[in-house]
Amino acid sequence: MGGLGTTSGPVLACGEVRTCLLPHRRAVDEPTAVRLLGLRADEPVRTSRRPNRHACSPGVLTGVDCLLPTATGAKVRAVGTVTAHAGLVEGRVLQSTAYFSAPAEGPDRRRPWGYYLVRPGLLVPVGRLPGKSVTEGFLTGHQQDRLDVGSIAESLLARISRHDLLDHDAPLTTTDTSLRWTASPAGDGEPATALLTELGSGLRIAELRLPRGTTPLAAAALCEDLALHDWLLTTVGDKLDGLPPGSENQAAALKVLRPLVDHLLHLWMPRARLDRALSPLWEELERHPGFSRQWNTMAQRIRDQLALQNLIRGDAPARS
């Protein structure tokens, strides 16, 4: 299957990424990560150690014959498969992604399943695809009796999180986040763009216009990278917002700060596995809203707080 906007490729890709802290006391090692993500016996888990440790499950397909969400309420039937996979970053942060791509038009009647199974991850519309209406409808949120890829991603996340290899004793409490995204090809002469919006309650939406030829897999990888770093910003920001002021409660402050240092601060590494052609999108996000600038500010605040706590303990009179 070709990339977005190519002659043989799809014109739209849609997906959702779920991100959470792995429910385990310590970061898991590579063999454990492979066992956690071994979703299929016929395909191995892919692992890498540079520039950070990462493991990615093989893809699993879900066959669907359903109506797509639309902004206008129009009934657009599509048949095919949704792809889902899971990833584990540094043995600590778990992500699951479900996504599909769709061509501008398909046969005017439903074909046998064999027609769709040889096109993994592609949902073929019956007739023409109203791309703008589907994009807006998908980003708006789940619609009753319409395709919900978020539930596929959530099911995969829950499946791995319940694995008996995990002790379900996470070192800190965090909020899970969801990133719902769409990607379509940028017009001739237009730059690639990423519009990221925070809707609260852990939900973000991203509307992407990508270079022609970008594969749906590359678009999904970009959104996983966005979701990971947004989750880190959200998690650390929430913890710092709840930090006891000043030196009122040293023990409580250290209880918040130490897990952040031990488990999260080293995970900040934008574009670690990003398609090089999509790097300008991250550069734009670094300018506005300024992801790394915000992260560096929070990391410095943590270091300052730890230095303050050490100073207070050092200055405190010894107790008999």
Coordinates of C-alpha atoms in Angstrom, one line a residue:
M1 CA 0.0 0.0 0.0
G2 CA 1.4 3.4 -1.0
G3 CA 1.8 6.5 1.0
L4 CA -0.8 9.3 1.6
G5 CA -1.8 11.1 -1.6
T6 CA 0.1 8.8 -4.0
T7 CA -1.6 7.4 -7.0
S8 CA -2.1 4.0 -5.4
G9 CA -2.2 5.2 -1.8
P10 CA -4.9 6.3 0.6
V11 CA -6.0 9.9 1.0
L12 CA -6.8 9.7 4.7
A13 CA -5.5 8.0 7.8
C14 CA -7.1 8.1 11.3
G15 CA -6.1 6.6 14.6
E16 CA -5.9 6.9 18.3
V17 CA -3.0 6.4 20.7
R18 CA -3.4 5.5 24.4
T19 CA -0.5 6.2 26.8
C20 CA 0.0 5.1 30.4
L21 CA 2.6 4.2 33.0
L22 CA 3.3 0.4 33.0
P23 CA 1.7 -0.9 36.2
H24 CA 4.9 -2.4 37.6
R25 CA 7.2 -1.3 40.4
R26 CA 10.3 -1.1 38.2
A27 CA 11.1 -0.7 34.6
V28 CA 11.0 -4.1 32.9
D29 CA 14.0 -5.5 31.1
E30 CA 14.1 -6.4 27.4
P31 CA 13.2 -10.1 27.7
T32 CA 10.2 -9.2 29.9
A33 CA 9.1 -6.5 27.4
V34 CA 9.3 -9.1 24.6
R35 CA 7.0 -11.4 26.5
L36 CA 4.6 -8.6 27.3
L37 CA 4.3 -7.6 23.7
G38 CA 4.4 -11.0 22.1
L39 CA 0.9 -10.7 20.6
R40 CA 1.5 -13.1 17.7
A41 CA 3.4 -16.3 17.5
D42 CA 4.2 -15.8 13.8
E43 CA 5.9 -12.4 14.1
P44 CA 8.5 -11.3 16.6
V45 CA 8.6 -8.2 18.8
R46 CA 10.9 -5.5 17.4
T47 CA 13.4 -4.1 19.9
S48 CA 16.0 -1.4 19.8
R49 CA 18.4 0.1 22.3
R50 CA 19.5 3.3 20.6
P51 CA 18.9 6.2 21.3
N52 CA 16.7 4.6 24.0
R53 CA 15.2 1.3 24.8
H54 CA 12.1 0.6 22.8
A55 CA 10.0 -2.5 22.1
C56 CA 7.1 -2.7 19.6
S57 CA 4.7 -5.5 19.2
P58 CA 3.7 -7.0 15.9
G59 CA 0.5 -5.6 14.4
V60 CA -2.8 -7.3 15.0
L61 CA -5.8 -6.8 12.6
T62 CA -9.4 -6.3 13.5
G63 CA -11.9 -6.9 10.7
V64 CA -14.7 -4.4 10.5
D65 CA -17.8 -3.7 8.3
C66 CA -19.2 -0.5 9.6
L67 CA -20.2 3.1 9.2
L68 CA -17.5 5.7 9.6
P69 CA -18.1 8.7 11.8
T70 CA -19.0 11.8 9.8
A71 CA -19.6 15.5 10.7
T72 CA -22.8 15.6 8.6
G73 CA -24.3 12.4 9.8
A74 CA -24.0 10.9 6.3
K75 CA -23.9 7.1 6.2
V76 CA -20.5 6.1 4.8
R77 CA -19.9 2.3 4.9
A78 CA -16.4 1.0 4.9
V79 CA -15.0 -2.6 5.0
G80 CA -11.6 -3.8 5.8
T81 CA -9.2 -4.1 8.8
V82 CA -7.9 -1.8 11.5
T83 CA -4.3 -2.2 12.6
A84 CA -3.3 -2.1 16.2
H85 CA 0.1 -2.5 18.0
A86 CA 1.7 -1.7 21.3
G87 CA 5.0 -0.1 22.3
L88 CA 7.0 0.1 25.5
V89 CA 9.5 2.9 26.1
E90 CA 12.4 2.3 28.4
G91 CA 10.4 -0.6 30.0
R92 CA 8.4 2.1 31.7
V93 CA 5.7 3.8 29.5
L94 CA 3.2 1.7 27.6
Q95 CA 1.4 2.8 24.5
S96 CA -1.2 1.2 22.2
T97 CA -2.2 2.5 18.8
A98 CA -5.1 1.6 16.5
Y99 CA -5.4 3.2 13.1
F100 CA -6.6 2.7 9.5
S101 CA -6.2 4.4 6.2
A102 CA -8.8 4.9 3.5
P103 CA -8.7 5.6 -0.3
A104 CA -10.8 8.3 -2.0
E105 CA -13.2 5.7 -3.3
G106 CA -13.9 2.0 -3.5
P107 CA -16.1 -0.5 -5.3
D108 CA -19.8 0.4 -5.5
R109 CA -20.7 -2.8 -3.7
R110 CA -19.2 -4.9 -1.0
R111 CA -16.6 -7.4 -2.1
P112 CA -15.7 -10.8 -0.5
W113 CA -13.5 -10.7 2.6
G114 CA -10.5 -11.9 0.6
Y115 CA -10.5 -8.6 -1.3
Y116 CA -10.0 -6.7 2.0
L117 CA -7.7 -9.1 3.8
V118 CA -4.9 -8.6 1.2
R119 CA -5.0 -4.9 2.1
P120 CA -4.1 -4.9 5.8
G121 CA -4.9 -1.7 7.7
L122 CA -7.1 -0.3 4.9
L123 CA -10.8 0.5 5.2
V124 CA -12.3 0.6 1.7
P125 CA -15.5 2.7 1.4
V126 CA -18.4 1.5 -0.5
G127 CA -18.5 4.3 -3.1
R128 CA -16.8 7.7 -2.6
L129 CA -15.2 8.8 0.7
P130 CA -16.2 12.3 1.9
G131 CA -12.8 13.0 3.4
K132 CA -13.5 16.3 5.1
S133 CA -16.7 15.1 6.7
V134 CA -15.0 11.9 8.0
T135 CA -12.0 13.8 9.3
E136 CA -14.2 16.2 11.2
G137 CA -16.5 13.4 12.4
F138 CA -13.6 11.3 13.6
L139 CA -11.9 14.1 15.5
T140 CA -15.3 15.1 17.2
G141 CA -15.4 11.8 19.0
H142 CA -17.2 8.5 19.3
Q143 CA -20.6 8.4 17.5
Q144 CA -23.1 5.7 18.3
D145 CA -23.1 2.8 15.9
R146 CA -20.0 4.2 14.1
L147 CA -16.4 2.9 14.0
D148 CA -14.6 3.5 17.3
V149 CA -10.9 2.8 16.9
G150 CA -10.2 4.1 20.5
S151 CA -12.0 1.1 21.9
I152 CA -9.6 -1.2 19.9
A153 CA -6.6 0.7 21.3
E154 CA -8.0 0.6 24.8
S155 CA -8.7 -3.1 24.6
L156 CA -5.1 -3.8 23.6
L157 CA -3.7 -1.5 26.4
A158 CA -5.9 -3.4 29.0
R159 CA -4.8 -6.8 27.7
I160 CA -1.1 -6.0 28.2
S161 CA -1.7 -4.1 31.5
R162 CA -3.4 -7.2 33.0
H163 CA -0.5 -9.5 32.1
D164 CA 0.5 -11.8 35.0
L165 CA 4.2 -10.7 34.5
L166 CA 3.3 -7.3 36.1
D167 CA 3.0 -6.7 39.8
H168 CA 0.4 -3.9 39.4
D169 CA 2.3 -1.8 42.0
A170 CA 3.3 1.4 40.0
P171 CA 5.7 3.8 41.8
L172 CA 3.4 6.8 41.2
T173 CA -0.2 7.4 40.2
T174 CA -0.7 8.9 36.8
T175 CA -3.5 9.8 34.4
D176 CA -3.8 7.9 31.1
T177 CA -4.1 10.0 28.0
S178 CA -5.6 9.6 24.5
L179 CA -4.5 11.2 21.3
R180 CA -7.0 11.0 18.5
W181 CA -5.5 11.9 15.1
T182 CA -6.2 12.3 11.4
A183 CA -3.6 12.7 8.6
S184 CA -4.1 13.7 5.0
P185 CA -1.7 14.8 2.3
A186 CA -0.7 18.5 2.2
G187 CA -1.5 20.3 -1.1
D188 CA 1.0 21.0 -3.7
G189 CA 3.4 23.7 -2.4
E190 CA 1.9 23.6 1.1
P191 CA 4.0 22.9 4.2
A192 CA 3.3 20.0 6.4
T193 CA 1.3 21.1 9.5
A194 CA 0.2 19.7 12.8
L195 CA -2.6 21.2 14.8
L196 CA -2.6 19.8 18.3
T197 CA -5.5 20.7 20.7
E198 CA -5.9 19.7 24.3
L199 CA -9.5 19.0 25.2
G200 CA -9.1 18.2 28.9
S201 CA -9.8 14.9 30.7
G202 CA -6.6 13.4 29.2
L203 CA -7.9 13.8 25.6
R204 CA -6.0 15.5 22.8
I205 CA -6.7 15.7 19.1
A206 CA -4.2 16.2 16.3
E207 CA -5.1 17.2 12.7
L208 CA -2.1 16.5 10.4
R209 CA -1.3 17.6 6.9
L210 CA 1.7 15.5 5.9
P211 CA 4.1 15.4 2.9
R212 CA 2.7 13.3 0.0
G213 CA 3.9 9.7 0.2
T214 CA 4.0 9.6 4.0
T215 CA 2.9 6.1 5.0
P216 CA 0.1 5.6 7.6
L217 CA 2.7 3.8 9.7
A218 CA 5.0 6.8 9.7
A219 CA 2.0 9.0 10.6
A220 CA 1.1 6.7 13.5
A221 CA 4.7 6.8 14.7
L222 CA 4.6 10.6 14.7
C223 CA 1.5 10.6 16.8
E224 CA 2.9 8.1 19.2
D225 CA 5.9 10.4 19.7
L226 CA 3.5 13.4 20.3
A227 CA 1.4 11.3 22.7
L228 CA 4.4 10.1 24.7
H229 CA 5.8 13.6 25.2
D230 CA 2.5 15.1 25.9
W231 CA 1.9 12.4 28.5
L232 CA 5.2 13.2 30.1
L233 CA 4.4 17.0 30.2
T234 CA 1.0 16.3 31.7
T235 CA 2.2 13.8 34.3
V236 CA 5.1 15.8 35.6
G237 CA 3.1 19.1 35.5
D238 CA 0.3 17.5 37.5
K239 CA 2.8 16.3 40.1
L240 CA 4.5 19.6 40.4
D241 CA 1.2 21.4 40.7
G242 CA 0.4 19.3 43.8
L243 CA 3.8 19.8 45.4
P244 CA 3.7 21.1 49.0
P245 CA 4.9 24.8 48.9
G246 CA 8.2 25.7 50.3
S247 CA 9.6 23.5 53.1
E248 CA 6.3 22.9 54.8
N249 CA 6.5 19.1 54.4
Q250 CA 9.9 17.8 53.3
A251 CA 8.8 14.1 53.4
A252 CA 5.8 14.8 51.2
A253 CA 7.8 16.8 48.7
L254 CA 10.5 14.1 48.4
K255 CA 7.8 11.5 48.0
V256 CA 6.6 13.4 44.9
L257 CA 10.0 14.3 43.5
R258 CA 12.0 11.1 43.7
P259 CA 9.8 9.0 41.5
L260 CA 9.8 11.7 38.8
V261 CA 13.6 11.6 38.8
D262 CA 13.9 7.8 39.0
H263 CA 11.2 6.9 36.4
L264 CA 10.4 9.8 34.1
L265 CA 13.0 12.5 33.6
H266 CA 15.3 10.4 31.4
L267 CA 12.4 9.6 29.0
W268 CA 12.3 13.0 27.2
M269 CA 13.7 12.3 23.8
P270 CA 11.6 13.8 20.9
R271 CA 12.0 12.4 17.4
A272 CA 13.9 9.3 18.6
R273 CA 12.3 7.2 15.9
L274 CA 10.6 9.7 13.7
D275 CA 10.6 9.6 9.9
R276 CA 13.2 12.2 8.9
A277 CA 10.7 13.9 6.5
L278 CA 8.4 14.6 9.5
S279 CA 11.0 16.4 11.6
P280 CA 9.8 19.9 10.6
L281 CA 6.5 19.2 12.3
W282 CA 8.3 18.7 15.6
E283 CA 10.4 21.8 15.0
E284 CA 7.1 23.7 14.7
L285 CA 5.8 22.3 18.0
E286 CA 9.1 23.3 19.6
R287 CA 8.3 26.9 18.6
H288 CA 4.7 26.8 19.6
P289 CA 3.6 25.6 22.1
G290 CA 7.2 24.9 23.0
F291 CA 7.3 21.3 24.2
S292 CA 11.0 21.1 25.2
R293 CA 11.1 24.6 26.7
Q294 CA 8.2 23.6 29.0
W295 CA 9.9 20.3 29.9
N296 CA 13.3 21.9 30.6
T297 CA 11.6 24.4 32.9
M298 CA 9.8 21.7 34.9
A299 CA 13.0 19.6 35.0
Q300 CA 14.9 22.5 36.4
R301 CA 12.2 23.1 39.0
I302 CA 12.5 19.5 40.1
R303 CA 16.3 19.9 40.5
D304 CA 15.9 23.2 42.4
Q305 CA 13.4 21.6 44.8
L306 CA 15.7 18.6 45.4
A307 CA 18.6 21.0 46.1
L308 CA 16.4 22.9 48.5
Q309 CA 15.3 19.8 50.3
N310 CA 19.0 18.7 50.6
L311 CA 19.9 22.1 51.9
I312 CA 17.1 22.1 54.5
R313 CA 18.1 18.6 55.7
G314 CA 21.7 19.7 55.9
D315 CA 20.9 22.8 57.9
A316 CA 18.5 21.1 60.2
P317 CA 19.9 20.6 63.8
A318 CA 20.6 17.1 64.7
R319 CA 18.1 15.4 67.0
S320 CA 19.2 13.5 70.0

